[in-house]
Tab-separated table of C-alpha atoms and ligand atoms in Angstrom:
chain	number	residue	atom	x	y	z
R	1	UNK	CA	118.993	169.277	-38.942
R	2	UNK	CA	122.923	169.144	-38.920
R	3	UNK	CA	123.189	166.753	-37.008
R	4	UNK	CA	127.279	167.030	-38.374
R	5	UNK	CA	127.786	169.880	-36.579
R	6	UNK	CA	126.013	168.776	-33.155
R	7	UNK	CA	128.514	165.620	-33.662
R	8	UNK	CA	131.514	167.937	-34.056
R	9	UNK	CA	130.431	169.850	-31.157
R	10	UNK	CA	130.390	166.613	-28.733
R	11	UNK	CA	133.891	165.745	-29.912
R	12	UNK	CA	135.274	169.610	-30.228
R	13	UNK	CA	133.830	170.983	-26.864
R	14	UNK	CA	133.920	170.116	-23.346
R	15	UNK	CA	130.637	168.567	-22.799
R	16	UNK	CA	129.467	171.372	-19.325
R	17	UNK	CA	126.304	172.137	-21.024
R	18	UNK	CA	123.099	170.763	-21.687
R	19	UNK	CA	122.409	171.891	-24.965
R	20	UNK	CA	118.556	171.612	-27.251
R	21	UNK	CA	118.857	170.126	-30.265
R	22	UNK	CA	118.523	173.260	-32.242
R	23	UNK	CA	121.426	174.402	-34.685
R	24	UNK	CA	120.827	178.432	-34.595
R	25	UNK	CA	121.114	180.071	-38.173
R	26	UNK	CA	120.100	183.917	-36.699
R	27	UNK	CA	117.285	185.787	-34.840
R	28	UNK	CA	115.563	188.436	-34.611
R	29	UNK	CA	113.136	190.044	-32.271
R	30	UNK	CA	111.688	187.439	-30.091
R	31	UNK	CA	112.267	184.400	-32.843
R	32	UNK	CA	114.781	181.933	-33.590
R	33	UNK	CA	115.324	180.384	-36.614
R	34	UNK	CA	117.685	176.867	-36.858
R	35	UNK	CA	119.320	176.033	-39.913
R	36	UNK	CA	116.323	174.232	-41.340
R	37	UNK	CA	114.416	176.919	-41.175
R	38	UNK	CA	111.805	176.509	-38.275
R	39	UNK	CA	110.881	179.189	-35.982
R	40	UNK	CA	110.628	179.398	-32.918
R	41	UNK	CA	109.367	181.918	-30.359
R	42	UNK	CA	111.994	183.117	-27.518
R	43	UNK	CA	110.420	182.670	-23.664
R	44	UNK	CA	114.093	182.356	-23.062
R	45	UNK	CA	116.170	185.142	-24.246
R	46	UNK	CA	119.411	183.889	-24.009
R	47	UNK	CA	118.764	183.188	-20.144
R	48	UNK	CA	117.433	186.900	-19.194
R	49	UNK	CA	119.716	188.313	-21.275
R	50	UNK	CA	118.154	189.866	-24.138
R	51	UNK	CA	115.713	192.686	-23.051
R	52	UNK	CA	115.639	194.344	-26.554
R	53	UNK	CA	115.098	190.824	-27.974
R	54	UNK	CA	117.606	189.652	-31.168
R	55	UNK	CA	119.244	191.945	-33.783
R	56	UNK	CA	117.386	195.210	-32.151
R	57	UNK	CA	118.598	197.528	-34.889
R	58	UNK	CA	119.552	200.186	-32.083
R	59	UNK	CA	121.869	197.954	-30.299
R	60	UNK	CA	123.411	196.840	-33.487
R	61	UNK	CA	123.763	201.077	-34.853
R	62	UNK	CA	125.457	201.652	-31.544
R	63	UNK	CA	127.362	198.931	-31.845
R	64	UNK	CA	128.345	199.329	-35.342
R	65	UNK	CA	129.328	203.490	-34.706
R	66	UNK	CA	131.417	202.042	-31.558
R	67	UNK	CA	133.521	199.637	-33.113
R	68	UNK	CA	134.229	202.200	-36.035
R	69	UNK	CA	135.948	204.607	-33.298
R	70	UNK	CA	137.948	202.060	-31.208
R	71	UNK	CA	136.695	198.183	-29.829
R	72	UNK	CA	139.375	198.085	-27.160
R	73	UNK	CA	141.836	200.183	-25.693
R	74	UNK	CA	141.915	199.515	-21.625
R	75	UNK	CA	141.134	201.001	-18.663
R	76	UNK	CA	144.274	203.240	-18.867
R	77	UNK	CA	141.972	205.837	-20.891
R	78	UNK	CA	139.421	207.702	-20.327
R	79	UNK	CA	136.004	206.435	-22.427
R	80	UNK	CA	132.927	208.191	-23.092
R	81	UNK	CA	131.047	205.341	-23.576
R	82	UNK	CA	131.524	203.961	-19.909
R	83	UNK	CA	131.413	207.529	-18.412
R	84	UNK	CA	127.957	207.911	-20.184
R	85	UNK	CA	126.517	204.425	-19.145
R	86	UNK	CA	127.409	204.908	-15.259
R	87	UNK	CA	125.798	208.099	-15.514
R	88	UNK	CA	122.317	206.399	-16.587
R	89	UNK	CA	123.191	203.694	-14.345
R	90	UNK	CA	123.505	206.268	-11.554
R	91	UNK	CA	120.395	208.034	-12.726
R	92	UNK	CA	118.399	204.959	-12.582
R	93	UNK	CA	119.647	203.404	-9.468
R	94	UNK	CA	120.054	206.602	-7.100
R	95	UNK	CA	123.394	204.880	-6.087
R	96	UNK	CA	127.043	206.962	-6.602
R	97	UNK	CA	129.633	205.034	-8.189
R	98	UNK	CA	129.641	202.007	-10.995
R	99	UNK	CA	132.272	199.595	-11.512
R	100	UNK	CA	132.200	197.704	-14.804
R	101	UNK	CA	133.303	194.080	-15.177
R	102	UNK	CA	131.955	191.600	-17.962
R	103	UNK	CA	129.644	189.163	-16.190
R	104	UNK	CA	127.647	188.607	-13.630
R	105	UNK	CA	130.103	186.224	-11.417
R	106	UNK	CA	132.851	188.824	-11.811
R	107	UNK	CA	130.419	191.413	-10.223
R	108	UNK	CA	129.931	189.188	-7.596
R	109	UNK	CA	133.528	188.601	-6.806
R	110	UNK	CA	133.943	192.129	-6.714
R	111	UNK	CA	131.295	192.503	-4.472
R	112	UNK	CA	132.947	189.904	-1.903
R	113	UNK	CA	135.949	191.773	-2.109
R	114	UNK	CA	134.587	195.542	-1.442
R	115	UNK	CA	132.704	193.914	1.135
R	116	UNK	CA	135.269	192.063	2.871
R	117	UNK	CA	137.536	195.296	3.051
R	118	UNK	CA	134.711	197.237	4.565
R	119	UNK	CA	134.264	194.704	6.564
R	120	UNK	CA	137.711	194.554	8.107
R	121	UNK	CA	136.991	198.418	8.787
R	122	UNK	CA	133.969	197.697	10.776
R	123	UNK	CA	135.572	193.944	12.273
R	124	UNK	CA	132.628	192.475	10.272
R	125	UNK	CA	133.903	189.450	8.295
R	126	UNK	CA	130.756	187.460	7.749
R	127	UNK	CA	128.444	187.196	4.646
R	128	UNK	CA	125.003	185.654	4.308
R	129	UNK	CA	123.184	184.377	0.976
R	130	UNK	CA	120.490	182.215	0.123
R	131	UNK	CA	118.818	178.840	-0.320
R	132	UNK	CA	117.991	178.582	-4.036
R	133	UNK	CA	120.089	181.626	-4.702
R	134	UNK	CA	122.037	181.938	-7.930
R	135	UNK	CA	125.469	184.305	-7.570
R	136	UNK	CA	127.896	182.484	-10.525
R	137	UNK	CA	130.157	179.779	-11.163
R	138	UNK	CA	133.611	181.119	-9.378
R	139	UNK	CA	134.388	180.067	-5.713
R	140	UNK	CA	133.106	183.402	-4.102
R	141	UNK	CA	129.775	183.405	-5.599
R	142	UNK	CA	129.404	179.467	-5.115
R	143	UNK	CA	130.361	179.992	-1.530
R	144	UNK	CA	127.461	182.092	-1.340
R	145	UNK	CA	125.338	178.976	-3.100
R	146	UNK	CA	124.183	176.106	-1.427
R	147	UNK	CA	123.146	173.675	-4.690
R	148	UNK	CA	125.123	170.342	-4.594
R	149	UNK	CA	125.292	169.890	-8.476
R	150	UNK	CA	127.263	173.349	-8.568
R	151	UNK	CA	129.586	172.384	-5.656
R	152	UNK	CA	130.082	168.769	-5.932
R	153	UNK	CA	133.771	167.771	-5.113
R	154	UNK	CA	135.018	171.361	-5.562
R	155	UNK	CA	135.757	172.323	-2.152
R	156	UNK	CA	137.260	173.848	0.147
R	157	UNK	CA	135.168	177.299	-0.640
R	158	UNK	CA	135.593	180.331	1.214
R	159	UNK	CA	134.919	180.746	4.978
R	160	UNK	CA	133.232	182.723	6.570
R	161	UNK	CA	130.487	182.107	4.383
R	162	UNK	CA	126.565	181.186	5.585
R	163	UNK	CA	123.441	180.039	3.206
R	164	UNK	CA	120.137	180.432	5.109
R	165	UNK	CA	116.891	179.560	3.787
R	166	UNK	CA	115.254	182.145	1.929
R	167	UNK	CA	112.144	183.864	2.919
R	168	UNK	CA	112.626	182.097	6.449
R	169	UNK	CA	112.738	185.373	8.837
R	170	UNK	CA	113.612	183.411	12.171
R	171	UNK	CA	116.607	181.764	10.408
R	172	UNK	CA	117.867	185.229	9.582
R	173	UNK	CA	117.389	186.120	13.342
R	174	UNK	CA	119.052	183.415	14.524
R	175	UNK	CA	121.555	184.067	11.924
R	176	UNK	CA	122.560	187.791	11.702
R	177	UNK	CA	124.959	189.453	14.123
R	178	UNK	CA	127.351	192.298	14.858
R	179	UNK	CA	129.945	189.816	12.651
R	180	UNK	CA	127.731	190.262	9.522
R	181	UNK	CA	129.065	192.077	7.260
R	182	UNK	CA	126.624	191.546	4.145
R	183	UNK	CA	124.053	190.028	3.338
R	184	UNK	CA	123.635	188.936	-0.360
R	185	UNK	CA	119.981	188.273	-2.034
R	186	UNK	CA	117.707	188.162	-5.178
R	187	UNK	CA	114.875	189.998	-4.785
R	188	UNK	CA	113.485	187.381	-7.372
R	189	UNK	CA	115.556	184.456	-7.648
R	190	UNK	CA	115.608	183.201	-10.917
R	191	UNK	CA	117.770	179.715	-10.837
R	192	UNK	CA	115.795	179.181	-7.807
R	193	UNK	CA	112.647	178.605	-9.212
R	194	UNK	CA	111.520	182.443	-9.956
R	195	UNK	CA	110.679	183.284	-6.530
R	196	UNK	CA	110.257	186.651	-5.334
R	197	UNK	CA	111.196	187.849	-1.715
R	198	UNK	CA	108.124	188.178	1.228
R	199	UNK	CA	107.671	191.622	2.083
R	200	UNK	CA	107.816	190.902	5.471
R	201	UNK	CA	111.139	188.958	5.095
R	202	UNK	CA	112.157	192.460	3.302
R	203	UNK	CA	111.159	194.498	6.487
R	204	UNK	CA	113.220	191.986	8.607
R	205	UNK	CA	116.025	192.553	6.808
R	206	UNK	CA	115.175	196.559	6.973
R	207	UNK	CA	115.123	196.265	10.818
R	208	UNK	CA	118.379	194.022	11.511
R	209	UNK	CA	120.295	196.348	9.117
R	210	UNK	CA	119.635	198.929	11.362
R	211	UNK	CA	120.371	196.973	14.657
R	212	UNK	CA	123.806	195.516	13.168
R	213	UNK	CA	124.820	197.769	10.238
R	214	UNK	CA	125.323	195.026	7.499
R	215	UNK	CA	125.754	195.873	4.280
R	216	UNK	CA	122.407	194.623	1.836
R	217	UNK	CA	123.634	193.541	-1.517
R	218	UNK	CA	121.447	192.977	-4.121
R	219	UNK	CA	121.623	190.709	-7.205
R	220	UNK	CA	120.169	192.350	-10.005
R	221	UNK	CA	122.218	190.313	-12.707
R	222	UNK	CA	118.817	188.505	-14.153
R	223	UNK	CA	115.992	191.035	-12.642
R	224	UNK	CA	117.411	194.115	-12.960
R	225	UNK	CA	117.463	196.348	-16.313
R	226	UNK	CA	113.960	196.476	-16.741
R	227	UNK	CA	112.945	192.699	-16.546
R	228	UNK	CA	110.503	192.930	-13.685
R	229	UNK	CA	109.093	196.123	-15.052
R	230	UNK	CA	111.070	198.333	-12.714
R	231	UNK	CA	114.511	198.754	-13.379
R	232	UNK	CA	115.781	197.052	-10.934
R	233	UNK	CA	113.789	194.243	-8.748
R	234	UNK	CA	114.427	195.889	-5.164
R	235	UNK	CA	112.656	199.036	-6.409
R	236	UNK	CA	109.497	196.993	-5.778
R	237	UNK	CA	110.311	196.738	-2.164
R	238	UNK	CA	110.497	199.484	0.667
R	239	UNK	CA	114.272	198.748	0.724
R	240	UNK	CA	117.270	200.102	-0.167
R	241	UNK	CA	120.476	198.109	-0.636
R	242	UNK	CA	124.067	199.230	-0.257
R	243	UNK	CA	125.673	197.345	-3.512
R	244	UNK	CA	123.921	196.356	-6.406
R	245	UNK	CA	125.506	194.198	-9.297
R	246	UNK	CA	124.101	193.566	-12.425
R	247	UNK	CA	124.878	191.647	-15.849
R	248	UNK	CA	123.059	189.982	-17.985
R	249	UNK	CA	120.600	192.690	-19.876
R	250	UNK	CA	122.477	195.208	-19.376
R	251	UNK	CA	124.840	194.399	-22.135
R	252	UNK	CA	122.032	193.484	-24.712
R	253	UNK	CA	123.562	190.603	-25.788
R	254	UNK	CA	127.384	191.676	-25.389
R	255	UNK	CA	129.470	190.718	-22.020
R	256	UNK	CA	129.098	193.259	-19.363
R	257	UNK	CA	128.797	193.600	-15.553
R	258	UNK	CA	128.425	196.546	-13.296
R	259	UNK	CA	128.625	197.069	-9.374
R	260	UNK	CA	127.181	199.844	-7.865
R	261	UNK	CA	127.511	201.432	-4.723
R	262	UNK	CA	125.937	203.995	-2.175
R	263	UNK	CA	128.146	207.303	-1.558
R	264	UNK	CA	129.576	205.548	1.558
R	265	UNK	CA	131.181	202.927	0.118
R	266	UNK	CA	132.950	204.839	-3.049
R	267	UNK	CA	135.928	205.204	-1.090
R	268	UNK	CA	136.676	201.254	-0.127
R	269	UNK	CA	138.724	200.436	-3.177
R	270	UNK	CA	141.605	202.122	-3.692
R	271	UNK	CA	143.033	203.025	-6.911
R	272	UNK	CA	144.769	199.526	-8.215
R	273	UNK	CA	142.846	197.286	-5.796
R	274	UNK	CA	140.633	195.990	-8.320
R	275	UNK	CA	140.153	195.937	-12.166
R	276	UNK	CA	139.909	193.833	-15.028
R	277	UNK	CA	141.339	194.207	-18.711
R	278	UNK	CA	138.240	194.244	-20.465
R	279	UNK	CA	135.662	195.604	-17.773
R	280	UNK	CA	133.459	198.696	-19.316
R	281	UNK	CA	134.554	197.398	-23.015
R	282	UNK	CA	133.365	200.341	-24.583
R	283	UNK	CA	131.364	198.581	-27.478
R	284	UNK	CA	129.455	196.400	-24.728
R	285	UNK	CA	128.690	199.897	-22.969
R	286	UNK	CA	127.267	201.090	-26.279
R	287	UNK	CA	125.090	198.199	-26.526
R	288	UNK	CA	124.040	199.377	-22.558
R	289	UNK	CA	123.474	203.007	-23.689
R	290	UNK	CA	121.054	201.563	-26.753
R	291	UNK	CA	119.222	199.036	-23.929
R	292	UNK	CA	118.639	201.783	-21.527
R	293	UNK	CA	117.314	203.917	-24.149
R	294	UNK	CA	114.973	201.874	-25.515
R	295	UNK	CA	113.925	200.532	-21.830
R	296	UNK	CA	112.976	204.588	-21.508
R	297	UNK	CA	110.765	204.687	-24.695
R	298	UNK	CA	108.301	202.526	-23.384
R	299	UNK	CA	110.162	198.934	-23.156
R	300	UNK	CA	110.353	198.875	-19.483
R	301	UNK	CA	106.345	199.754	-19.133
R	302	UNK	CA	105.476	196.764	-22.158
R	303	UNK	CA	107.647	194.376	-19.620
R	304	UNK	CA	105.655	195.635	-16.730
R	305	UNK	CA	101.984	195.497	-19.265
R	306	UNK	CA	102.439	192.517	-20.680
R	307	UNK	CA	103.843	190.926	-17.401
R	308	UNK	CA	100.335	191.282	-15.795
R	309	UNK	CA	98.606	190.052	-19.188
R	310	UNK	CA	100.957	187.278	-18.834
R	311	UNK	CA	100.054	186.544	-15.359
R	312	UNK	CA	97.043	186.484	-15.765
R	313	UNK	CA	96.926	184.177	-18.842
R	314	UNK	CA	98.613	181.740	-16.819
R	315	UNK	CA	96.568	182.099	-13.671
R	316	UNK	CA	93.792	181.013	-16.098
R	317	UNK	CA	95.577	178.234	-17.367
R	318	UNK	CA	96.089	177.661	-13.310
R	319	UNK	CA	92.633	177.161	-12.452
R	320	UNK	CA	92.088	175.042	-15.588
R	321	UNK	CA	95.420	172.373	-14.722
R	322	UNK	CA	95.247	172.721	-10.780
R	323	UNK	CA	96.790	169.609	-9.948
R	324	UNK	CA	99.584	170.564	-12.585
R	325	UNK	CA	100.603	173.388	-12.296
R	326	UNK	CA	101.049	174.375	-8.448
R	327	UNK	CA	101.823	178.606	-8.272
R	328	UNK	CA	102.416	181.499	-11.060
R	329	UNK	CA	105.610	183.257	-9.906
R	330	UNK	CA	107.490	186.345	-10.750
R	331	UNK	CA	107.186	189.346	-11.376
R	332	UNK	CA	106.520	191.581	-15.099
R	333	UNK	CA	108.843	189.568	-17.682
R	334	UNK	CA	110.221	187.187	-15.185
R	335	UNK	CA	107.441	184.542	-14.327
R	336	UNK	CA	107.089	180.841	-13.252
R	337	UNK	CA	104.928	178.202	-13.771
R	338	UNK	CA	105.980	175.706	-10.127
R	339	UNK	CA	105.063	172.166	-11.446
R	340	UNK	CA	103.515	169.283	-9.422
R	341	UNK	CA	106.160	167.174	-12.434
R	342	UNK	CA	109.452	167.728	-13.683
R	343	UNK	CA	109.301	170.884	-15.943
R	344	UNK	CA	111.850	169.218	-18.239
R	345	UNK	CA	108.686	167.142	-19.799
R	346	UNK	CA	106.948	170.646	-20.287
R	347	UNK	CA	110.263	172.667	-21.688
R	348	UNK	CA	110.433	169.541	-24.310
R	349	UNK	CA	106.224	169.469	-25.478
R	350	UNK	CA	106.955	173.292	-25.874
R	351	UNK	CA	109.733	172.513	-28.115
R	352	UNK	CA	107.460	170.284	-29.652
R	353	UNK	CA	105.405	173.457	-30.711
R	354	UNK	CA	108.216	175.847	-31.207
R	355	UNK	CA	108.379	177.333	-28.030
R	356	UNK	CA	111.296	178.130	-26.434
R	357	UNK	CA	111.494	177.985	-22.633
R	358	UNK	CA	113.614	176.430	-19.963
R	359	UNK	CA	113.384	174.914	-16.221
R	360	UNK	CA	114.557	176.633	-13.285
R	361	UNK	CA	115.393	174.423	-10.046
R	362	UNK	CA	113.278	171.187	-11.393
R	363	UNK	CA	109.938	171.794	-11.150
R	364	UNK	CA	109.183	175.212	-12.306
R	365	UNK	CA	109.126	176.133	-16.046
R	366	UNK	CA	111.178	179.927	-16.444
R	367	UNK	CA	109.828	182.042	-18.855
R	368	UNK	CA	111.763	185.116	-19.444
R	369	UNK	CA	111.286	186.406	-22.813
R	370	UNK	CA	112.555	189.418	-24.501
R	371	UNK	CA	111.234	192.864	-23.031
R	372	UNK	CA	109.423	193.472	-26.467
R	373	UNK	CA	106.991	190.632	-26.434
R	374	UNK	CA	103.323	191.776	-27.102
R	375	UNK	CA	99.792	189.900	-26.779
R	376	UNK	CA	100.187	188.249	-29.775
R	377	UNK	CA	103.443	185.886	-28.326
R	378	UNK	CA	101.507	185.327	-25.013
R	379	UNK	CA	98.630	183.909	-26.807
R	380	UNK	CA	100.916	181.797	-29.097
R	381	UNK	CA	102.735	180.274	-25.605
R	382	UNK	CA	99.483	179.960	-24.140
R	383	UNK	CA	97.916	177.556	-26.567
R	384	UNK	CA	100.909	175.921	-26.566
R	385	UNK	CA	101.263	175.537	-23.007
R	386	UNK	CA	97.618	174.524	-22.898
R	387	UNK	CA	98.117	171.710	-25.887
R	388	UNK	CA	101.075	170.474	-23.742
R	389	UNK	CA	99.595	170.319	-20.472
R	390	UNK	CA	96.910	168.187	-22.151
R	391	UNK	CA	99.464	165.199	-23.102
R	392	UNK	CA	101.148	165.291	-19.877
J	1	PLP	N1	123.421	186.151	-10.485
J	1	PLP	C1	122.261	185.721	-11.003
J	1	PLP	C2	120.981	186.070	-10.311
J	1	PLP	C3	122.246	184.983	-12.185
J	1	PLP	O1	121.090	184.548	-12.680
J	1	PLP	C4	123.478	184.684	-12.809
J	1	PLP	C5	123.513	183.866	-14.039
J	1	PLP	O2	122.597	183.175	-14.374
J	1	PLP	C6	124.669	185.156	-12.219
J	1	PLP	C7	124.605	185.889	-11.063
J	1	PLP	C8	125.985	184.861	-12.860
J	1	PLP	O3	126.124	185.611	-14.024
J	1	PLP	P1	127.141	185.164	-15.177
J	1	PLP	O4	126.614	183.905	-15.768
J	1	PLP	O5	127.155	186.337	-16.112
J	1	PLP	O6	128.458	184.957	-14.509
């Protein structure tokens, strides 16, 4: 191991992250290999990020043929790459206009602010997220977060800001009124512990948007693009939001963001209210095009195939470690084990065997591997989740 570099890395770079002790030489498909030469098998994916798994040769030909033409010439021009990508982005989301930024907490300050000025149209001011909800790192999306670590000694955050427990329909009565101007959710919340949204807390939300005319946003950043097996996680739902954002997958390993809106709401910007230098980077929206493609030849039904398979794996595994493991969560690619321990003792024993996974809000173990997985890499996690619930 080079342990030199790690060194260097503690006395180079500000120390915000909580790194493994792996030094990455390259990857491909759903493997990564360190500079010693182990393997390992992906169940993270660069945290929901890489759907096509590593070095997908079509992301890396569209990629290559992109950066030949031009890499980077700003939103003064016109780009076919962008033009093409909201078009699929349209076509897969039914929605009417796509704004491109390059993460997921850029998308969600976007969001605030197309929100706030339809708001001030309607004399709506008011926005509503989530307990357990995961929006970004900048002060809009952690208004819209309640976790202390996130938060601690940062304030004052916006106003007019609420964070309700999720799932909880009579908070949302009691919360919701003609001041509301959004609500924000995950249909499955993914820092939260991979929990997916009650149906019936879905068809509350249904019938106080009609009584008060919010606007539903939805965060697709790590469920959408195919992770759940649908596109995008609200398509499992009898709902249809008003915004969508979206990051992560979508730019297959390259920084990218979108927001997209309904027809009614294409108008609320106006030219020069928002933008951002590199937002729609054309070689990032060549990645997209490759994603999307490949999500159409059959990725996007694998994520939904082997999502059951997976479930059901670990449902078995459920009834075998009952007092261990609590609940299988999720939904196609994006599942959770919910712990009766701390899932960092289960992330490290799968490290143990070469397994790469990570914890989501303490006690449940996130595994959300690339889109391309197959039987074979269930098994392999399953004996090793199985050895490793054995010495725990
Ligand atoms: N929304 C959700 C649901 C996320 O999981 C994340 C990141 O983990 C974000 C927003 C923020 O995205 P980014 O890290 O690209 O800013």
């Amino acid at each position: 191991m080079e342990s030199n570099l790690i060194d260097r890395e503690h006395q180079s770079i500000y120390q915000t992250y909580k790194r493994l002790p792996i030094v990455i030489d390259r990857a491909e498909g759903a493997r990564i290999y360190d500079i010693d030469g182990n393997s390992y098998l992906d169940f993270l994916a660069g945290i929901a990020v890489n759907a096509l798994g590593h070095s997908h040769p079509s992301i890396i030909a569209a990629v290559e043929a992109q950066i030949k033409k031009y890499m980077h010439v700003s939103n003064y021009f016109y780009q076919e790459p962008q033009v093409r990508l909201a078009e699929k982005i349209k076509e897969k989301s039914g929605f009417s206009k796509v704004f491109f930024s390059n993460s997921g907490t850029e998308a969600m300050e976007g969001v605030i602010k197309l929100v706030r000025r339809w708001g001030f149209r309607h004399d709506k001011t008011d926005m509503i997220a989530f307990t357990g909800g995961f929006h970004g790192r900048t002060y809009g999306a952690l208004s819209l977060m309640d976790k202390p670590l996130y938060k601690s000694d940062m304030g004052p955050f916006l106003s007019g800001m609420k964070v309700i427990e999720y799932n909880n329909t009579e908070a949302l009565r009691a919360e919701v009124n003609r001041k509301t101007a959004a609500l924000v959710l995950e249909f499955v919340q993914g820092e939260g512990g991979v929990v997916s949204a009650d149906s019936q807390f879905v068809s509350a939300i249904k019938e106080l948007r009609d009584k008060y005319n919010f606007l539903l946003v939805a965060d697709e950043v790590q469920a959408g693009t195919g992770r759940t097996g649908k596109f995008f996680a609200f398509q499992h739902y009898d709902i249809k939001p008003d915004i969508i954002f979206m990051a992560k997958g979508i730019g297959g390993g390259l920084p990218l963001g979108a927001i997209v809106v309904s027809e009614e709401l294409s108008g609320v910007f106006e030219r020069g209210m928002h933008g951002t230098t590199y937002g729609g980077n054309p070689v990032a929206c060549a990645a997209g095009l490759a994603v999307i493609d490949e999500l159409d030849k059959g990725i996007m039904e694998n994520a939904g195939k082997i999502g059951e398979y997976l479930y059901w794996a670990l449902e078995d595994l459920r009834l075998k470690y009952p007092s261990k493991i609590l609940e299988v969560r999720g939904k196609g690619l994006m599942r959770g084990l919910h712990l009766s321990f701390d899932a960092a003792l289960l992330v490290d024993e799968l490290l143990k065997r070469r397994i790469i996974a990570n914890a989501a809000s303490g006690t449940t173990l996130r595994l959300v591997p690339p889109l391309i997985i197959g039987k074979q890499e269930v098994d392999e996690l399953l004996t090793a989740l199985s050895e490793s619930l054995k010495v725990i």
